[in-house]
Amino acid sequence: ALAWETSLPEGSVTTWDQCKRAFLAKFFPTSRTAKLRNEISGFTQLNSETFSEAYERFKGYQMQCPHHGFSKENLLSTLYRGVLPKYRMLLDTASNGYFMGQDVDDGLLLVENIATSDGNYNEEYDRSDRGSPL
């Protein structure tokens, strides 16, 4: 990006908006942007993924396309629709019944908290097989 910026003709970019448009045109062709926007809007959690892994992948799509244009409300709705049913139920339960009815910032905070908690859980530790008491 630095080489591109220094190669621009002097005076060709005089505002931040012009710089942004020129940068996106150079590094994010329409086809790439469309593909990345489709990854975001079509997000679906894989059966083998934890909530934390799925959320990290979803955030990764957004970072790859910072100009995606989706609102926070739309992103939260897309995430909610795309996670496995057991996680939708968890989000609803933690939101007193209806996750999508709460404030967007509260919803994002809840998602972050659940992802952090889920990521900290060690699946190798299973309390169900504790053996016989001493």
Backbone as numpy.savetxt, mean C-alpha at the origin, in Angstrom:
# Nx Ny Nz CAx CAy CAz Cx Cy Cz
18.55 10.06 -12.58 17.73 11.25 -12.58 18.60 12.51 -12.58
19.72 12.44 -11.87 20.61 13.61 -11.82 21.18 13.89 -13.21
21.59 12.84 -13.92 22.13 13.03 -15.27 21.06 13.63 -16.18
19.83 13.16 -16.04 18.74 13.72 -16.84 18.54 15.19 -16.51
18.51 15.52 -15.23 18.27 16.90 -14.80 19.35 17.84 -15.32
20.59 17.41 -15.25 21.68 18.27 -15.71 21.73 18.37 -17.23
21.10 17.41 -17.93 21.10 17.45 -19.40 19.97 18.31 -19.98
19.07 18.77 -19.13 17.98 19.63 -19.62 18.54 20.95 -20.13
18.01 21.46 -21.22 18.47 22.77 -21.71 18.22 23.84 -20.65
19.17 24.71 -20.50 19.06 25.77 -19.50 17.80 26.60 -19.74
17.05 26.82 -18.68 15.84 27.62 -18.75 14.61 26.88 -19.25
14.76 25.59 -19.58 13.61 24.85 -20.10 12.62 24.47 -18.99
13.11 24.40 -17.78 12.25 24.08 -16.64 12.45 25.18 -15.61
11.38 25.94 -15.38 11.51 27.07 -14.46 10.59 26.97 -13.25
9.66 26.00 -13.26 8.77 25.84 -12.11 8.80 24.39 -11.65
8.36 24.18 -10.42 8.30 22.82 -9.88 7.34 21.98 -10.72
6.22 22.53 -11.13 5.25 21.79 -11.92 5.84 21.34 -13.26
6.60 22.21 -13.90 7.26 21.84 -15.16 8.27 20.72 -14.92
9.01 20.82 -13.84 10.00 19.79 -13.50 9.31 18.45 -13.28
8.22 18.48 -12.52 7.48 17.25 -12.23 6.96 16.61 -13.52
6.35 17.42 -14.39 5.82 16.89 -15.65 6.93 16.31 -16.53
8.04 17.01 -16.62 9.16 16.53 -17.44 9.74 15.23 -16.87
9.88 15.17 -15.55 10.40 13.97 -14.90 9.49 12.78 -15.14
8.19 12.97 -14.91 7.25 11.87 -15.10 7.21 11.41 -16.56
7.29 12.35 -17.49 7.29 11.99 -18.91 8.52 11.16 -19.26
9.65 11.49 -18.66 10.90 10.78 -18.94 10.93 9.39 -18.29
10.58 9.32 -17.00 10.78 8.08 -16.24 9.52 7.25 -16.04
8.36 7.80 -16.34 7.11 7.06 -16.18 6.26 7.20 -17.43
6.61 6.45 -18.49 5.78 6.51 -19.69 4.35 6.07 -19.36
3.42 6.47 -20.18 2.01 6.19 -19.95 1.75 4.71 -19.70
2.41 3.84 -20.45 2.19 2.40 -20.29 2.63 1.91 -18.91
3.75 2.43 -18.43 4.23 2.03 -17.10 3.29 2.54 -16.01
2.86 3.78 -16.14 1.93 4.34 -15.17 0.64 3.54 -15.14
0.12 3.19 -16.31 -1.12 2.41 -16.39 -0.96 1.06 -15.71
0.17 0.40 -15.95 0.42 -0.91 -15.34 0.47 -0.78 -13.82
1.18 0.22 -13.32 1.30 0.39 -11.88 -0.04 0.78 -11.25
-0.80 1.62 -11.91 -2.14 1.98 -11.40 -3.04 0.75 -11.35
-2.91 -0.14 -12.32 -3.69 -1.38 -12.32 -3.27 -2.29 -11.17
-1.97 -2.32 -10.86 -1.50 -3.12 -9.72 -2.15 -2.61 -8.43
-2.22 -1.30 -8.29 -2.82 -0.71 -7.09 -4.32 -1.00 -7.05
-5.02 -0.65 -8.11 -6.49 -0.77 -8.09 -6.96 -2.22 -8.09
-6.14 -3.13 -8.58 -6.52 -4.54 -8.61 -5.90 -5.36 -7.50
-5.43 -4.69 -6.45 -4.73 -5.38 -5.37 -5.59 -6.49 -4.76
-4.97 -7.66 -4.59 -5.59 -8.80 -3.92 -4.53 -9.51 -3.09
-4.86 -9.75 -1.84 -3.94 -10.47 -0.96 -3.85 -11.93 -1.40
-2.65 -12.46 -1.43 -2.44 -13.86 -1.77 -2.76 -14.72 -0.55
-3.25 -15.93 -0.79 -3.59 -16.83 0.32 -2.39 -17.12 1.20
-1.20 -17.12 0.62 0.01 -17.45 1.37 0.60 -16.26 2.12
0.04 -15.07 1.93 0.59 -13.86 2.55 -0.05 -13.57 3.90
0.78 -13.07 4.80 0.24 -12.51 6.03 -0.33 -11.14 5.70
-1.08 -10.58 6.62 -1.61 -9.23 6.42 -0.46 -8.25 6.25
0.56 -8.41 7.07 1.72 -7.53 7.02 2.40 -7.58 5.65
2.60 -8.77 5.13 3.24 -8.92 3.82 2.38 -8.30 2.71
1.08 -8.53 2.78 0.19 -7.97 1.77 0.19 -6.45 1.83
0.16 -5.90 3.03 0.15 -4.45 3.18 1.46 -3.84 2.67
2.57 -4.49 2.95 3.86 -4.00 2.44 3.89 -4.02 0.92
3.34 -5.06 0.33 3.29 -5.14 -1.13 2.40 -4.03 -1.70
1.27 -3.78 -1.05 0.36 -2.72 -1.48 1.04 -1.35 -1.39
1.75 -1.11 -0.30 2.48 0.16 -0.17 3.59 0.26 -1.21
4.22 -0.86 -1.53 5.27 -0.88 -2.54 4.75 -0.45 -3.90
3.55 -0.91 -4.26 2.95 -0.47 -5.53 2.80 1.05 -5.55
2.37 1.61 -4.43 2.18 3.06 -4.36 3.51 3.81 -4.47
4.55 3.26 -3.85 5.86 3.91 -3.92 6.43 3.85 -5.33
6.12 2.78 -6.07 6.60 2.66 -7.45 5.90 3.64 -8.39
4.76 4.15 -7.95 3.97 5.06 -8.80 3.46 6.21 -7.93
4.36 7.10 -7.50 3.95 8.16 -6.57 2.92 9.13 -7.15
2.74 9.12 -8.43 1.76 10.00 -9.08 0.50 9.23 -9.47
0.18 8.17 -8.71 -0.96 7.31 -9.04 -2.29 8.05 -9.07
-2.44 9.10 -8.28 -3.65 9.92 -8.32 -4.81 9.41 -7.49
-4.63 8.30 -6.78 -5.71 7.78 -5.94 -5.75 8.54 -4.62
-6.95 8.81 -4.13 -7.10 9.47 -2.83 -6.83 8.47 -1.72
-6.59 8.97 -0.51 -6.39 8.08 0.63 -7.63 7.21 0.86
-8.81 7.79 0.66 -10.05 7.03 0.82 -10.13 5.88 -0.17
-9.76 6.15 -1.41 -9.80 5.13 -2.44 -8.78 4.03 -2.15
-7.59 4.41 -1.72 -6.56 3.42 -1.40 -6.99 2.54 -0.24
-7.59 3.14 0.78 -8.03 2.37 1.94 -9.14 1.40 1.54
-10.05 1.85 0.70 -11.12 0.99 0.22 -10.57 -0.16 -0.63
-9.60 0.14 -1.47 -8.98 -0.88 -2.31 -8.28 -1.93 -1.45
-7.56 -1.48 -0.45 -6.89 -2.42 0.45 -7.91 -3.30 1.15
-8.95 -2.69 1.70 -9.99 -3.42 2.43 -10.64 -4.47 1.53
-11.00 -4.09 0.32 -11.64 -5.03 -0.61 -10.68 -6.15 -1.03
-9.38 -5.86 -1.02 -8.42 -6.82 -1.54 -7.86 -7.81 -0.54
-8.03 -7.54 0.76 -7.47 -8.48 1.74 -8.39 -9.68 1.90
-7.85 -10.74 2.46 -8.62 -11.96 2.69 -9.79 -11.68 3.63
-10.88 -12.44 3.49 -12.07 -12.20 4.33 -11.79 -12.18 5.83
-10.88 -13.03 6.30 -10.60 -13.04 7.74 -10.00 -11.72 8.21
-9.27 -11.04 7.33 -8.69 -9.75 7.70 -9.71 -8.63 7.56
-10.63 -8.75 6.61 -11.74 -7.77 6.55 -12.56 -7.86 7.83
-12.80 -9.09 8.29 -13.56 -9.28 9.52 -12.80 -8.69 10.71
-11.49 -8.88 10.74 -10.67 -8.32 11.81 -10.73 -6.80 11.79
-10.62 -6.21 10.62 -10.69 -4.75 10.49 -12.06 -4.23 10.93
-13.13 -4.93 10.53 -14.47 -4.52 10.94 -14.65 -4.64 12.45
-14.20 -5.75 13.01 -14.34 -5.96 14.45 -13.57 -4.91 15.23
-12.37 -4.60 14.80 -11.55 -3.60 15.49 -12.11 -2.19 15.30
-13.05 -2.03 14.38 -13.66 -0.71 14.11 -15.10 -0.64 14.62
-15.43 -1.50 15.57 -16.80 -1.54 16.13 -17.84 -1.87 15.06
-17.47 -2.72 14.14 -18.45 -3.25 13.20 -18.32 -2.87 11.75
-17.77 -1.69 11.45 -17.74 -1.27 10.05 -16.50 -0.44 9.78
-15.47 -1.09 9.27 -14.19 -0.45 9.02 -14.32 0.75 8.08
-15.05 0.61 7.00 -15.13 1.67 6.00 -15.96 2.86 6.46
-16.63 2.75 7.60 -17.42 3.86 8.11 -16.64 4.83 8.98
-15.38 4.53 9.23 -14.60 5.40 10.10 -13.78 6.41 9.30
-13.21 7.35 10.01 -12.35 8.37 9.42 -11.16 7.69 8.73
-10.75 8.21 7.58 -9.67 7.62 6.79 -8.37 7.53 7.58
-8.01 8.58 8.29 -6.76 8.56 9.05 -6.82 7.52 10.17
-7.98 7.36 10.80 -8.14 6.32 11.82 -8.02 4.94 11.19
-8.59 4.79 10.00 -8.50 3.51 9.30 -7.07 3.17 8.93
-6.33 4.15 8.45 -4.92 3.92 8.10 -4.10 3.57 9.33
-4.39 4.22 10.44 -3.68 3.92 11.69 -3.98 2.49 12.14
-5.23 2.09 12.04 -5.60 0.72 12.41 -4.89 -0.30 11.51
-4.86 -0.04 10.22 -4.17 -0.94 9.29 -2.69 -1.04 9.66
-2.06 0.10 9.93 -0.64 0.10 10.33 -0.44 -0.72 11.60
-1.32 -0.53 12.58 -1.19 -1.26 13.85 -1.36 -2.76 13.66
-2.34 -3.16 12.88 -2.56 -4.58 12.64 -1.40 -5.17 11.85
-0.89 -4.45 10.87 0.24 -4.93 10.08 1.48 -5.09 10.97
1.70 -4.13 11.86 2.84 -4.22 12.77 2.69 -5.42 13.70
1.51 -5.57 14.26 1.25 -6.69 15.16 1.39 -8.02 14.42
0.83 -8.10 13.24 0.90 -9.32 12.43 2.34 -9.64 12.05
3.11 -8.60 11.74 4.51 -8.80 11.36 5.38 -9.24 12.52
4.97 -8.91 13.74 5.73 -9.29 14.93 5.42 -10.70 15.39
4.32 -11.26 14.94 3.90 -12.59 15.37 4.78 -13.63 14.72
5.33 -14.50 15.52 6.19 -15.56 15.01 5.34 -16.81 14.81
5.10 -17.18 13.55 4.24 -18.32 13.27 4.85 -19.64 13.73
6.14 -19.66 13.98 6.77 -20.89 14.44 6.41 -21.18 15.89
5.97 -20.16 16.62 5.58 -20.34 18.00 4.11 -20.69 18.05
3.81 -21.93 18.34 2.43 -22.40 18.37 2.12 -22.91 19.76
1.23 -22.22 20.44 0.88 -22.58 21.82 -0.02 -23.79 21.88
-0.57 -24.25 20.77 -1.52 -25.35 20.81 -0.85 -26.69 21.10
0.43 -26.81 20.86 1.13 -28.08 21.09 2.19 -27.86 22.16
1.74 -27.81 23.38 2.64 -27.50 24.49 3.15 -28.76 25.19
2.69 -29.92 24.75 3.14 -31.15 25.39 2.40 -31.38 26.70
2.81 -32.38 27.41 2.13 -32.69 28.68 2.75 -31.89 29.81
1.93 -31.59 30.83 2.45 -30.82 31.97 3.49 -31.63 32.74
4.39 -30.94 33.38 5.44 -31.60 34.16 4.92 -32.21 35.41
